[in-house]
mmCIF file of C-alpha atoms in Angstrom:
data_model
loop_
_atom_site.group_PDB
_atom_site.id
_atom_site.type_symbol
_atom_site.label_atom_id
_atom_site.label_comp_id
_atom_site.label_asym_id
_atom_site.label_seq_id
_atom_site.Cartn_x
_atom_site.Cartn_y
_atom_site.Cartn_z
ATOM 1 C CA MET A 1 -48.481 -13.402 43.342
ATOM 2 C CA SER A 2 -48.944 -15.655 40.056
ATOM 3 C CA THR A 3 -51.705 -18.504 40.101
ATOM 4 C CA GLU A 4 -52.741 -20.964 37.519
ATOM 5 C CA LEU A 5 -55.703 -18.832 36.924
ATOM 6 C CA VAL A 6 -54.457 -15.285 37.151
ATOM 7 C CA LEU A 7 -50.832 -14.516 35.983
ATOM 8 C CA THR A 8 -48.762 -11.658 37.225
ATOM 9 C CA GLU A 9 -45.616 -9.982 36.356
ATOM 10 C CA GLN A 10 -43.388 -6.895 37.267
ATOM 11 C CA VAL A 11 -42.152 -4.940 34.529
ATOM 12 C CA GLY A 12 -40.134 -1.940 36.001
ATOM 13 C CA ARG A 13 -42.922 -0.059 37.988
ATOM 14 C CA VAL A 14 -45.979 -1.873 35.819
ATOM 15 C CA MET A 15 -47.552 -4.859 36.743
ATOM 16 C CA ILE A 16 -49.115 -6.847 34.273
ATOM 17 C CA ILE A 17 -52.203 -9.268 35.150
ATOM 18 C CA THR A 18 -52.931 -11.727 32.543
ATOM 19 C CA ILE A 19 -56.279 -13.896 33.155
ATOM 20 C CA ASN A 20 -55.285 -17.098 32.133
ATOM 21 C CA ARG A 21 -58.307 -19.629 31.632
ATOM 22 C CA PRO A 22 -58.472 -20.001 28.114
ATOM 23 C CA ALA A 23 -60.366 -23.248 28.245
ATOM 24 C CA LYS A 24 -63.473 -21.187 29.231
ATOM 25 C CA ARG A 25 -62.348 -17.923 27.304
ATOM 26 C CA ASN A 26 -61.330 -16.434 30.431
ATOM 27 C CA ALA A 27 -64.888 -16.439 31.960
ATOM 28 C CA ILE A 28 -64.898 -15.227 35.666
ATOM 29 C CA ASP A 29 -65.748 -18.000 38.414
ATOM 30 C CA ARG A 30 -65.071 -17.742 42.106
ATOM 31 C CA ALA A 31 -61.361 -19.106 42.085
ATOM 32 C CA THR A 32 -60.825 -16.633 39.320
ATOM 33 C CA ALA A 33 -62.423 -13.618 40.958
ATOM 34 C CA ASP A 34 -60.265 -14.195 44.020
ATOM 35 C CA ALA A 35 -57.041 -14.466 42.178
ATOM 36 C CA LEU A 36 -57.895 -11.128 40.476
ATOM 37 C CA ASP A 37 -58.990 -9.774 43.424
ATOM 38 C CA ASP A 38 -55.457 -10.677 45.178
ATOM 39 C CA ALA A 39 -53.292 -9.346 42.005
ATOM 40 C CA PHE A 40 -55.481 -5.774 42.049
ATOM 41 C CA ASN A 41 -54.395 -5.509 46.009
ATOM 42 C CA THR A 42 -51.124 -6.223 45.503
ATOM 43 C CA LEU A 43 -50.815 -3.651 42.542
ATOM 44 C CA GLU A 44 -52.903 -0.848 44.922
ATOM 45 C CA ASP A 45 -50.760 -1.689 48.038
ATOM 46 C CA ASP A 46 -47.108 -2.061 46.929
ATOM 47 C CA GLN A 47 -45.428 1.227 46.372
ATOM 48 C CA GLY A 48 -43.500 -0.208 43.801
ATOM 49 C CA PHE A 49 -46.309 -0.321 41.270
ATOM 50 C CA TRP A 50 -47.496 2.914 39.524
ATOM 51 C CA ALA A 51 -49.364 1.563 36.870
ATOM 52 C CA GLY A 52 -50.980 -1.845 35.950
ATOM 53 C CA ILE A 53 -51.858 -3.763 32.737
ATOM 54 C CA LEU A 54 -54.909 -6.223 32.712
ATOM 55 C CA ALA A 55 -54.575 -8.574 29.719
ATOM 56 C CA GLY A 56 -56.320 -11.930 28.462
ATOM 57 C CA GLY A 57 -55.661 -14.317 26.036
ATOM 58 C CA PRO A 58 -55.464 -14.326 22.078
ATOM 59 C CA VAL A 59 -58.613 -15.548 21.613
ATOM 60 C CA ALA A 60 -60.606 -13.995 24.389
ATOM 61 C CA PHE A 61 -59.785 -11.048 26.822
ATOM 62 C CA CYS A 62 -62.723 -12.249 28.828
ATOM 63 C CA ALA A 63 -66.025 -13.642 28.231
ATOM 64 C CA GLY A 64 -67.828 -12.319 30.993
ATOM 65 C CA SER A 65 -69.437 -14.130 34.290
ATOM 66 C CA ASP A 66 -69.029 -18.160 34.132
ATOM 67 C CA LEU A 67 -72.673 -18.717 34.259
ATOM 68 C CA SER A 68 -72.001 -22.060 36.142
ATOM 69 C CA ALA A 69 -70.884 -19.674 39.003
ATOM 70 C CA GLU A 70 -74.534 -18.311 39.444
ATOM 71 C CA GLY A 71 -73.042 -14.894 40.337
ATOM 72 C CA ASP A 72 -70.756 -15.915 43.016
ATOM 73 C CA TYR A 73 -67.942 -13.595 42.026
ATOM 74 C CA TYR A 74 -68.044 -10.925 44.219
ATOM 75 C CA THR A 75 -65.202 -9.709 46.087
ATOM 76 C CA GLU A 76 -64.769 -7.377 49.273
ATOM 77 C CA ARG A 77 -61.963 -4.807 48.079
ATOM 78 C CA GLY A 78 -63.142 -5.055 44.247
ATOM 79 C CA GLY A 79 -66.536 -5.928 44.031
ATOM 80 C CA GLU A 80 -67.557 -8.170 41.089
ATOM 81 C CA TYR A 81 -64.398 -9.806 39.449
ATOM 82 C CA GLY A 82 -62.018 -8.307 41.831
ATOM 83 C CA ILE A 83 -62.284 -4.850 39.571
ATOM 84 C CA ILE A 84 -65.543 -3.660 38.902
ATOM 85 C CA ARG A 85 -66.157 -1.814 42.326
ATOM 86 C CA ARG A 86 -62.651 -1.356 43.278
ATOM 87 C CA LYS A 87 -61.178 2.093 44.586
ATOM 88 C CA ARG A 88 -58.218 2.769 42.528
ATOM 89 C CA THR A 89 -55.265 4.992 42.635
ATOM 90 C CA LYS A 90 -53.277 3.852 39.928
ATOM 91 C CA PRO A 91 -53.974 4.036 36.308
ATOM 92 C CA LEU A 92 -55.311 0.434 34.698
ATOM 93 C CA ILE A 93 -54.775 -0.210 30.855
ATOM 94 C CA ALA A 94 -56.673 -3.171 29.650
ATOM 95 C CA ALA A 95 -54.942 -4.877 26.381
ATOM 96 C CA VAL A 96 -58.021 -6.581 24.674
ATOM 97 C CA GLU A 97 -57.316 -9.437 22.264
ATOM 98 C CA GLY A 98 -60.193 -11.181 20.976
ATOM 99 C CA LEU A 99 -63.621 -11.149 23.076
ATOM 100 C CA ALA A 100 -64.437 -9.033 25.506
ATOM 101 C CA LEU A 101 -68.158 -9.819 25.998
ATOM 102 C CA GLY A 102 -71.010 -9.280 29.107
ATOM 103 C CA GLY A 103 -68.697 -8.874 31.948
ATOM 104 C CA GLY A 104 -65.432 -8.590 29.835
ATOM 105 C CA MET A 105 -66.611 -5.735 28.446
ATOM 106 C CA GLU A 106 -67.560 -4.262 31.828
ATOM 107 C CA ILE A 107 -64.298 -5.290 33.001
ATOM 108 C CA ALA A 108 -62.473 -3.330 30.348
ATOM 109 C CA MET A 109 -64.737 -0.294 31.156
ATOM 110 C CA ALA A 110 -63.496 -0.665 34.661
ATOM 111 C CA CYS A 111 -60.020 0.302 33.450
ATOM 112 C CA ASP A 112 -58.845 3.801 32.639
ATOM 113 C CA LEU A 113 -57.455 3.125 29.130
ATOM 114 C CA ILE A 114 -58.364 0.523 26.603
ATOM 115 C CA ILE A 115 -55.419 -0.740 23.786
ATOM 116 C CA ALA A 116 -57.611 -3.261 21.548
ATOM 117 C CA GLY A 117 -56.069 -5.581 18.985
ATOM 118 C CA GLU A 118 -57.865 -5.210 15.464
ATOM 119 C CA LYS A 119 -59.799 -8.423 15.544
ATOM 120 C CA ALA A 120 -60.802 -7.609 19.358
ATOM 121 C CA VAL A 121 -65.013 -7.498 19.515
ATOM 122 C CA PHE A 122 -67.152 -6.084 22.358
ATOM 123 C CA GLY A 123 -70.686 -6.691 23.568
ATOM 124 C CA LEU A 124 -72.983 -6.940 26.281
ATOM 125 C CA PRO A 125 -75.323 -10.050 25.042
ATOM 126 C CA GLU A 126 -76.840 -10.421 28.608
ATOM 127 C CA VAL A 127 -80.033 -9.637 27.249
ATOM 128 C CA LYS A 128 -79.796 -13.044 24.745
ATOM 129 C CA ARG A 129 -79.731 -15.210 28.047
ATOM 130 C CA GLY A 130 -82.532 -13.281 29.385
ATOM 131 C CA LEU A 131 -80.115 -11.047 32.102
ATOM 132 C CA VAL A 132 -79.161 -8.027 31.930
ATOM 133 C CA PRO A 133 -75.627 -6.255 32.442
ATOM 134 C CA ALA A 134 -75.388 -6.038 36.034
ATOM 135 C CA CYS A 135 -71.915 -5.264 36.505
ATOM 136 C CA ALA A 136 -71.965 -1.604 35.981
ATOM 137 C CA GLY A 137 -72.522 -1.933 32.055
ATOM 138 C CA LEU A 138 -75.975 -0.226 32.681
ATOM 139 C CA PHE A 139 -74.460 2.833 33.321
ATOM 140 C CA ARG A 140 -71.067 2.797 32.101
ATOM 141 C CA GLY A 141 -72.127 2.128 28.873
ATOM 142 C CA PRO A 142 -73.953 5.097 28.145
ATOM 143 C CA ARG A 143 -71.051 6.960 30.115
ATOM 144 C CA ALA A 144 -68.597 5.529 27.650
ATOM 145 C CA LEU A 145 -70.235 5.320 24.475
ATOM 146 C CA PRO A 146 -72.863 7.971 22.871
ATOM 147 C CA LEU A 147 -76.309 6.980 24.105
ATOM 148 C CA ASN A 148 -77.998 5.303 21.090
ATOM 149 C CA ILE A 149 -75.072 3.138 20.495
ATOM 150 C CA ALA A 150 -74.804 1.809 24.157
ATOM 151 C CA SER A 151 -78.504 1.070 23.954
ATOM 152 C CA GLU A 152 -77.973 -0.597 20.730
ATOM 153 C CA LEU A 153 -75.479 -2.828 22.845
ATOM 154 C CA ILE A 154 -77.628 -3.421 26.050
ATOM 155 C CA ILE A 155 -81.108 -4.121 24.086
ATOM 156 C CA VAL A 156 -79.866 -5.832 20.958
ATOM 157 C CA GLY A 157 -76.823 -7.615 22.346
ATOM 158 C CA ASP A 158 -74.680 -7.615 19.308
ATOM 159 C CA SER A 159 -71.028 -6.932 19.338
ATOM 160 C CA ILE A 160 -69.023 -4.415 17.968
ATOM 161 C CA SER A 161 -65.730 -4.520 16.054
ATOM 162 C CA ALA A 162 -62.552 -2.757 17.758
ATOM 163 C CA ALA A 163 -62.535 -0.370 15.084
ATOM 164 C CA ARG A 164 -66.000 0.967 15.715
ATOM 165 C CA ALA A 165 -65.364 1.028 19.102
ATOM 166 C CA ALA A 166 -62.417 3.619 18.711
ATOM 167 C CA HIS A 167 -64.209 5.484 16.250
ATOM 168 C CA PHE A 168 -66.915 6.155 19.205
ATOM 169 C CA GLY A 169 -64.112 6.795 21.580
ATOM 170 C CA PHE A 170 -64.438 3.562 23.705
ATOM 171 C CA VAL A 171 -60.976 2.396 23.005
ATOM 172 C CA ASN A 172 -58.088 4.747 22.737
ATOM 173 C CA GLN A 173 -55.927 2.562 20.278
ATOM 174 C CA VAL A 174 -56.661 -0.425 17.824
ATOM 175 C CA VAL A 175 -53.275 -1.941 17.319
ATOM 176 C CA ARG A 176 -52.365 -5.102 14.865
ATOM 177 C CA GLU A 177 -53.678 -8.202 16.252
ATOM 178 C CA GLY A 178 -51.447 -9.548 19.101
ATOM 179 C CA ASP A 179 -49.804 -6.196 19.638
ATOM 180 C CA ALA A 180 -52.072 -4.938 22.353
ATOM 181 C CA LEU A 181 -49.968 -5.783 25.386
ATOM 182 C CA SER A 182 -46.693 -4.325 23.947
ATOM 183 C CA VAL A 183 -48.342 -1.012 22.924
ATOM 184 C CA ALA A 184 -50.284 -1.135 26.442
ATOM 185 C CA ALA A 185 -46.785 -1.532 27.796
ATOM 186 C CA ASP A 186 -45.508 1.056 26.224
ATOM 187 C CA LEU A 187 -48.308 3.247 27.152
ATOM 188 C CA ALA A 188 -47.710 2.301 30.942
ATOM 189 C CA GLU A 189 -43.673 3.244 30.601
ATOM 190 C CA ARG A 190 -44.973 6.312 29.476
ATOM 191 C CA ILE A 191 -47.310 7.027 32.405
ATOM 192 C CA CYS A 192 -44.652 6.039 34.918
ATOM 193 C CA LEU A 193 -42.132 9.024 33.304
ATOM 194 C CA ASN A 194 -44.758 11.227 35.037
ATOM 195 C CA GLY A 195 -44.743 12.120 38.743
ATOM 196 C CA PRO A 196 -46.715 9.540 40.794
ATOM 197 C CA VAL A 197 -48.451 11.622 42.932
ATOM 198 C CA ALA A 198 -49.876 13.863 40.254
ATOM 199 C CA VAL A 199 -50.986 11.010 38.119
ATOM 200 C CA SER A 200 -52.437 9.305 41.059
ATOM 201 C CA LEU A 201 -54.417 12.569 42.259
ATOM 202 C CA SER A 202 -55.646 13.460 38.637
ATOM 203 C CA LEU A 203 -56.682 9.788 38.215
ATOM 204 C CA GLN A 204 -58.506 10.153 41.684
ATOM 205 C CA ALA A 205 -60.331 13.524 40.694
ATOM 206 C CA ILE A 206 -61.422 11.837 37.278
ATOM 207 C CA HIS A 207 -62.920 8.881 39.406
ATOM 208 C CA SER A 208 -64.580 11.112 41.650
ATOM 209 C CA TYR A 209 -66.313 13.267 39.402
ATOM 210 C CA VAL A 210 -67.517 10.454 36.833
ATOM 211 C CA ALA A 211 -68.467 8.076 39.359
ATOM 212 C CA ALA A 212 -70.627 10.837 41.613
ATOM 213 C CA ASP A 213 -73.812 9.071 40.741
ATOM 214 C CA ASP A 214 -72.684 5.364 41.193
ATOM 215 C CA PRO A 215 -74.656 4.951 44.182
ATOM 216 C CA SER A 216 -78.164 5.570 42.738
ATOM 217 C CA ALA A 217 -76.728 4.002 39.508
ATOM 218 C CA TRP A 218 -76.058 0.847 41.608
ATOM 219 C CA GLU A 219 -79.292 0.718 43.309
ATOM 220 C CA ILE A 220 -81.410 0.687 39.611
ATOM 221 C CA THR A 221 -79.292 -1.852 38.627
ATOM 222 C CA LYS A 222 -79.785 -3.999 41.477
ATOM 223 C CA HIS A 223 -83.476 -3.537 40.724
ATOM 224 C CA ALA A 224 -83.067 -4.651 37.304
ATOM 225 C CA ARG A 225 -80.785 -7.273 38.178
ATOM 226 C CA ASP A 226 -83.459 -8.734 41.269
ATOM 227 C CA ALA A 227 -86.279 -8.247 38.978
ATOM 228 C CA VAL A 228 -84.704 -10.524 36.296
ATOM 229 C CA TYR A 229 -83.427 -12.833 38.322
ATOM 230 C CA ALA A 230 -86.858 -13.748 39.563
ATOM 231 C CA SER A 231 -88.357 -14.283 35.840
ATOM 232 C CA GLU A 232 -88.922 -17.585 34.359
ATOM 233 C CA ASP A 233 -86.896 -16.082 31.280
ATOM 234 C CA ARG A 234 -84.223 -15.860 33.331
ATOM 235 C CA VAL A 235 -83.892 -19.682 33.757
ATOM 236 C CA GLU A 236 -84.763 -20.489 30.591
ATOM 237 C CA GLY A 237 -82.095 -18.401 28.857
ATOM 238 C CA VAL A 238 -79.703 -19.912 31.101
ATOM 239 C CA SER A 239 -80.701 -23.418 30.274
ATOM 240 C CA ALA A 240 -80.927 -22.439 26.684
ATOM 241 C CA PHE A 241 -77.338 -21.348 26.987
ATOM 242 C CA PHE A 242 -75.942 -24.590 28.284
ATOM 243 C CA ASP A 243 -78.145 -26.742 25.983
ATOM 244 C CA LYS A 244 -76.956 -24.683 23.011
ATOM 245 C CA ARG A 245 -80.066 -23.950 21.719
ATOM 246 C CA LEU A 246 -82.393 -21.040 20.986
ATOM 247 C CA PRO A 247 -84.468 -19.798 24.111
ATOM 248 C CA THR A 248 -88.175 -20.382 24.351
ATOM 249 C CA TRP A 249 -89.199 -16.974 26.043
ATOM 250 C CA ARG A 250 -92.200 -16.442 27.976
ATOM 251 C CA ASN A 251 -92.245 -12.765 28.487
ATOM 252 C CA CYS A 252 -92.301 -13.251 32.597
#
């Protein structure tokens, strides 16, 4: 199951999935999205797995979309990055070390539980590039955090520490740097001690309740994304990112 871009490991009934693109801070491109989709398909379809863990590297869990991919990271079963719109029946824990920015934070929000190293950082900096969080951040952010804190992340674009994220209930546990994966593995093992049918049905009930408004939320997100992609500021923001300079906004 492992590929160069995504590594997988079975530990008992737990599948550990690791994004492995350190040179790009684990940013997601087409190939990485496909590899993640394959791994999540196996987690879902193989009845030998009862829970999953998603991890990244020590410096970056995931820095979000690879902007050079130009939005080409949608998969048939999982949606964006292979995970954002996935219908799951098994618990998934995010083990976050380092940066979880943009799509990286949105990936963490697509998981059920989050264990974060003490130096982990979460953020939705899309507005700094003339973009919007288009992978559910616009509605999962306000669900997972107090409205004013989610608004701060989305419209200011600055990041927050793991400790602050935990203070607002976004993170389940903050652990010593480098320990996120081992703590997540212990948590996954504890989940696997429970009845798998009961866990699965409970998880699906939670997802059904929380995601009841998702169709309209995705339509609202699509409207914002389409509008911003048609703007000159989006072109300028992305160009400035690649040029490593401050953008010159035109408000159009």
